[in-house]
mmCIF file of C-alpha atoms in Angstrom:
data_model
loop_
_atom_site.group_PDB
_atom_site.id
_atom_site.type_symbol
_atom_site.label_atom_id
_atom_site.label_comp_id
_atom_site.label_asym_id
_atom_site.label_seq_id
_atom_site.Cartn_x
_atom_site.Cartn_y
_atom_site.Cartn_z
ATOM 1 C CA GLN P 1 81.865 191.878 84.436
ATOM 2 C CA ASP P 2 82.384 190.039 88.263
ATOM 3 C CA LYS P 3 78.564 189.743 87.877
ATOM 4 C CA THR P 4 78.130 188.060 84.706
ATOM 5 C CA ALA P 5 81.267 185.903 85.129
ATOM 6 C CA GLU P 6 79.575 184.936 89.557
ATOM 7 C CA CYS P 7 76.495 184.887 87.044
ATOM 8 C CA ILE P 8 77.701 182.896 84.461
ATOM 9 C CA ARG P 9 79.864 180.701 87.739
ATOM 10 C CA LEU P 10 76.582 179.458 89.448
ATOM 11 C CA ARG P 11 74.661 178.973 86.964
ATOM 12 C CA ASP P 12 77.473 175.955 85.598
ATOM 13 C CA ASP P 13 77.863 175.328 88.824
ATOM 14 C CA ALA P 14 74.308 174.621 89.015
ATOM 15 C CA ASN P 15 73.994 172.121 86.403
ATOM 16 C CA LYS P 16 76.267 170.401 88.615
ATOM 17 C CA LEU P 17 73.948 170.182 90.895
ATOM 18 C CA GLN P 18 71.075 168.811 88.638
ATOM 19 C CA ALA P 19 72.754 166.579 87.231
ATOM 20 C CA ARG P 20 74.329 164.717 89.781
ATOM 21 C CA CYS P 21 70.683 164.703 91.658
ATOM 22 C CA GLN P 22 69.935 163.122 88.762
ATOM 23 C CA ARG P 23 72.542 161.292 88.434
ATOM 24 C CA VAL P 24 72.239 160.337 92.811
ATOM 25 C CA GLU P 25 68.201 160.411 90.829
ATOM 26 C CA ALA P 26 68.828 156.842 89.526
ATOM 27 C CA GLN P 27 71.371 155.457 91.341
ATOM 28 C CA ALA P 28 67.833 154.868 93.290
ATOM 29 C CA HIS P 29 65.079 152.890 90.441
ATOM 30 C CA GLN P 30 67.897 151.261 90.231
ATOM 31 C CA THR P 31 68.816 150.314 94.099
ATOM 32 C CA LYS P 32 64.463 150.631 94.282
ATOM 33 C CA ARG P 33 64.195 147.441 91.499
ATOM 34 C CA ARG P 34 67.166 145.043 92.925
ATOM 35 C CA ILE P 35 64.857 145.228 95.694
ATOM 36 C CA THR P 36 62.105 144.028 94.565
ATOM 37 C CA GLU P 37 63.626 142.354 92.292
ATOM 38 C CA TYR P 38 64.946 140.231 95.811
ATOM 39 C CA GLU P 39 62.036 140.412 97.588
ATOM 40 C CA ARG P 40 60.680 138.340 94.793
ATOM 41 C CA THR P 41 63.072 135.680 94.352
ATOM 42 C CA ALA P 42 62.920 136.393 99.246
ATOM 43 C CA MET P 43 59.277 135.226 98.353
ATOM 44 C CA PHE P 44 59.883 132.599 95.904
ATOM 45 C CA TRP P 45 62.370 130.487 98.217
ATOM 46 C CA ARG P 46 59.951 131.185 101.190
ATOM 47 C CA ASP P 47 56.970 129.254 99.116
ATOM 48 C CA ARG P 48 59.013 126.872 98.012
ATOM 49 C CA LEU P 49 60.559 126.151 101.101
ATOM 50 C CA GLU P 50 56.904 126.018 102.425
ATOM 51 C CA GLN P 51 56.325 123.177 100.121
ATOM 52 C CA THR P 52 59.124 121.478 100.652
ATOM 53 C CA GLN P 53 58.287 121.049 105.048
ATOM 54 C CA ASN P 54 54.766 120.599 103.845
ATOM 55 C CA ILE P 55 55.889 117.348 101.414
ATOM 56 C CA ASP P 56 58.061 116.607 103.758
ATOM 57 C CA LYS P 57 55.528 116.361 107.060
ATOM 58 C CA SER P 58 53.834 114.415 104.670
ATOM 59 C CA LEU P 59 55.876 112.028 103.654
ATOM 60 C CA LEU P 60 56.719 111.689 107.988
ATOM 61 C CA ASN P 61 53.030 111.083 108.231
ATOM 62 C CA GLU P 62 53.147 109.005 105.957
ATOM 63 C CA LEU P 63 55.794 106.451 106.440
ATOM 64 C CA GLU P 64 55.047 106.690 110.789
ATOM 65 C CA LYS P 65 51.541 105.140 109.703
ATOM 66 C CA PHE P 66 53.650 102.401 107.764
ATOM 67 C CA CYS P 67 55.284 102.186 110.648
ATOM 68 C CA GLN P 68 52.471 102.654 113.643
ATOM 69 C CA ASP P 69 50.783 99.232 111.489
ATOM 70 C CA PRO P 70 52.498 96.133 111.639
ATOM 71 C CA SER P 71 50.809 94.058 108.993
ATOM 72 C CA PRO P 72 51.162 94.104 105.878
ATOM 73 C CA PRO P 73 47.436 96.378 104.096
ATOM 74 C CA SER P 74 46.980 93.352 101.869
ATOM 75 C CA ALA P 75 48.088 90.007 100.694
ATOM 76 C CA THR P 76 47.811 90.914 97.233
ATOM 77 C CA GLN P 77 48.633 93.756 96.733
ATOM 78 C CA PRO P 78 51.449 94.782 98.840
ATOM 79 C CA GLN P 79 51.862 99.038 100.032
ATOM 80 C CA GLY P 80 54.296 101.174 101.028
ATOM 81 C CA PRO P 81 55.052 104.665 102.819
ATOM 82 C CA PHE P 82 54.119 105.775 99.334
ATOM 83 C CA GLY P 83 51.875 103.979 97.303
ATOM 84 C CA LYS P 84 51.758 100.619 95.540
ATOM 85 C CA VAL P 85 54.922 98.422 95.794
ATOM 86 C CA PRO P 86 56.082 96.389 92.218
ATOM 87 C CA PRO P 87 56.212 92.517 93.726
ATOM 88 C CA PRO P 88 60.156 92.109 93.195
ATOM 89 C CA VAL P 89 61.570 91.341 89.945
ATOM 90 C CA ALA P 90 63.812 87.646 89.833
ATOM 91 C CA PRO P 91 67.181 89.043 88.637
ATOM 92 C CA LYS P 92 68.486 86.995 85.325
ATOM 93 C CA MET P 93 71.065 84.659 86.102
ATOM 94 C CA LYS P 94 73.778 83.527 82.940
ATOM 95 C CA LYS P 95 74.653 80.093 82.063
ATOM 96 C CA ILE P 96 78.293 79.844 83.353
ATOM 97 C CA ALA P 97 79.531 76.137 80.676
ATOM 98 C CA VAL P 98 81.699 74.676 83.474
ATOM 99 C CA ALA P 99 84.722 73.010 82.140
ATOM 100 C CA PRO P 100 85.192 69.724 82.297
ATOM 101 C CA GLN P 101 87.410 67.869 84.829
ATOM 102 C CA VAL P 102 90.615 66.767 83.649
ATOM 103 C CA ASN P 103 93.032 63.835 86.282
ATOM 104 C CA THR P 104 96.432 65.679 86.563
ATOM 105 C CA PRO P 105 99.022 63.724 88.398
ATOM 106 C CA PRO P 106 100.062 65.251 90.860
ATOM 107 C CA ILE P 107 103.274 66.976 91.056
ATOM 108 C CA PRO P 108 105.968 65.922 92.751
ATOM 109 C CA PRO P 109 107.619 67.982 95.387
ATOM 110 C CA VAL P 110 110.678 69.302 94.615
ATOM 111 C CA VAL P 111 113.678 67.703 96.840
ATOM 112 C CA VAL P 112 116.252 70.472 97.148
ATOM 113 C CA THR P 113 120.283 69.914 98.613
ATOM 114 C CA ALA P 114 122.721 70.932 99.726
ATOM 115 C CA GLN P 115 124.444 70.646 96.896
ATOM 116 C CA THR P 116 121.614 72.663 94.235
ATOM 117 C CA MET P 117 120.892 75.189 96.499
ATOM 118 C CA THR P 118 120.726 78.157 94.671
ATOM 119 C CA THR P 119 121.082 81.857 96.584
ATOM 120 C CA GLN P 120 117.433 83.219 96.304
ATOM 121 C CA GLN P 121 116.446 79.491 97.853
ATOM 122 C CA LEU P 122 119.187 80.146 100.265
ATOM 123 C CA THR P 123 118.686 83.106 101.756
ATOM 124 C CA VAL P 124 114.619 81.657 101.734
ATOM 125 C CA VAL P 125 116.095 78.892 104.432
ATOM 126 C CA LEU P 126 118.730 81.671 105.941
ATOM 127 C CA LYS P 127 114.851 83.456 106.520
ATOM 128 C CA ALA P 128 113.389 79.714 108.320
ATOM 129 C CA LEU P 129 115.862 79.387 110.353
ATOM 130 C CA ASN P 130 115.757 83.060 111.250
ATOM 131 C CA MET P 131 119.011 84.467 110.610
ATOM 132 C CA SER P 132 118.032 86.747 107.945
ATOM 133 C CA GLN P 133 121.120 89.703 109.041
ATOM 134 C CA TYR P 134 122.649 87.873 107.125
ATOM 135 C CA VAL P 135 121.084 87.518 103.897
ATOM 136 C CA ALA P 136 121.924 90.753 102.121
ATOM 137 C CA LYS P 137 125.573 89.121 103.557
ATOM 138 C CA PHE P 138 125.071 86.326 101.156
ATOM 139 C CA GLN P 139 123.481 88.464 98.420
ATOM 140 C CA GLU P 140 126.463 90.401 97.940
ATOM 141 C CA GLU P 141 128.895 87.468 97.453
ATOM 142 C CA GLN P 142 126.819 84.743 95.643
ATOM 143 C CA VAL P 143 127.213 81.702 98.031
ATOM 144 C CA ASP P 144 124.599 79.487 96.632
ATOM 145 C CA GLY P 145 124.645 76.034 98.313
ATOM 146 C CA GLY P 146 127.386 73.794 96.527
ATOM 147 C CA LEU P 147 130.129 77.017 97.988
ATOM 148 C CA LEU P 148 128.109 77.301 101.283
ATOM 149 C CA LEU P 149 129.094 73.269 101.477
ATOM 150 C CA GLU P 150 133.020 74.980 101.269
ATOM 151 C CA LEU P 151 132.625 77.461 103.986
ATOM 152 C CA ASP P 152 134.388 76.376 107.604
ATOM 153 C CA GLU P 153 133.059 77.746 110.947
ATOM 154 C CA LYS P 154 136.151 80.702 110.350
ATOM 155 C CA SER P 155 135.560 81.290 105.989
ATOM 156 C CA LEU P 156 131.636 82.405 108.283
ATOM 157 C CA GLN P 157 132.925 84.028 110.418
ATOM 158 C CA ASP P 158 135.611 86.217 109.262
ATOM 159 C CA ASP P 159 134.015 85.998 105.256
ATOM 160 C CA LEU P 160 130.813 86.157 106.197
ATOM 161 C CA GLY P 161 130.437 87.857 109.236
ATOM 162 C CA MET P 162 127.711 85.750 111.099
ATOM 163 C CA LYS P 163 129.604 86.633 114.311
ATOM 164 C CA SER P 164 127.664 84.007 117.097
ATOM 165 C CA ALA P 165 128.551 80.976 116.406
ATOM 166 C CA LEU P 166 125.484 79.679 117.518
ATOM 167 C CA HIS P 167 124.059 80.228 113.835
ATOM 168 C CA ARG P 168 127.365 78.879 112.474
ATOM 169 C CA LYS P 169 126.765 75.487 114.306
ATOM 170 C CA LYS P 170 122.844 76.025 113.220
ATOM 171 C CA LEU P 171 123.212 76.334 109.606
ATOM 172 C CA LEU P 172 126.179 73.721 109.229
ATOM 173 C CA ARG P 173 124.010 71.117 110.547
ATOM 174 C CA THR P 174 121.152 71.971 108.838
ATOM 175 C CA LEU P 175 123.408 72.149 105.600
ATOM 176 C CA GLN P 176 124.340 68.833 106.885
ATOM 177 C CA GLY P 177 121.017 67.607 107.304
ATOM 178 C CA LYS P 178 120.685 66.928 111.191
ATOM 179 C CA GLY P 179 117.775 69.351 111.775
ATOM 180 C CA ALA P 180 114.764 70.109 109.481
ATOM 181 C CA THR P 181 115.574 69.321 105.419
ATOM 182 C CA LEU P 182 116.300 71.413 102.330
ATOM 183 C CA SER P 183 113.034 71.124 100.996
ATOM 184 C CA GLU P 184 110.844 71.615 104.232
ATOM 185 C CA LEU P 185 112.036 74.914 104.793
ATOM 186 C CA VAL P 186 112.379 76.004 101.741
ATOM 187 C CA LYS P 187 108.910 75.745 101.902
ATOM 188 C CA THR P 188 107.690 77.035 104.155
ATOM 189 C CA THR P 189 107.825 81.193 103.628
#
């Protein structure tokens, strides 16, 4: 009985080994087929590369010949490095209708006075006078030209934060018309 069991076990081991050998042979066959496919692909791309290199060489040769010969091959039939060149075609131009000129009267200049100046115009004047540090405060307090004419130097210093006496005098002189005109200052920026 021991011998029979051992024979059965050996037969099972032999069957397993045979099945394993068959799997290895199938894998080897698949590997050989893949190698053959890879070789075919490699040969295809090697041929394509050679063809491309041959084309590149022939194009380079034609280009070199063209660059070495300064005169055109023929005045009637222009030739390029790649063969005949078609004659240039002029682009089609669209007709554009021109509007008739209308004589319009000139726009009269805007005259800005200190009394009529808005807060926005006043900020332009401050920037033109290189006093842009005060713009935010003037806008916050909504100071316009009429209100500014009523303020004195102390109000400018205390209420609007103009610490520099020179800045205060410069602004007041401009508003009184002793410097650049307000219309010029508003136009410049």
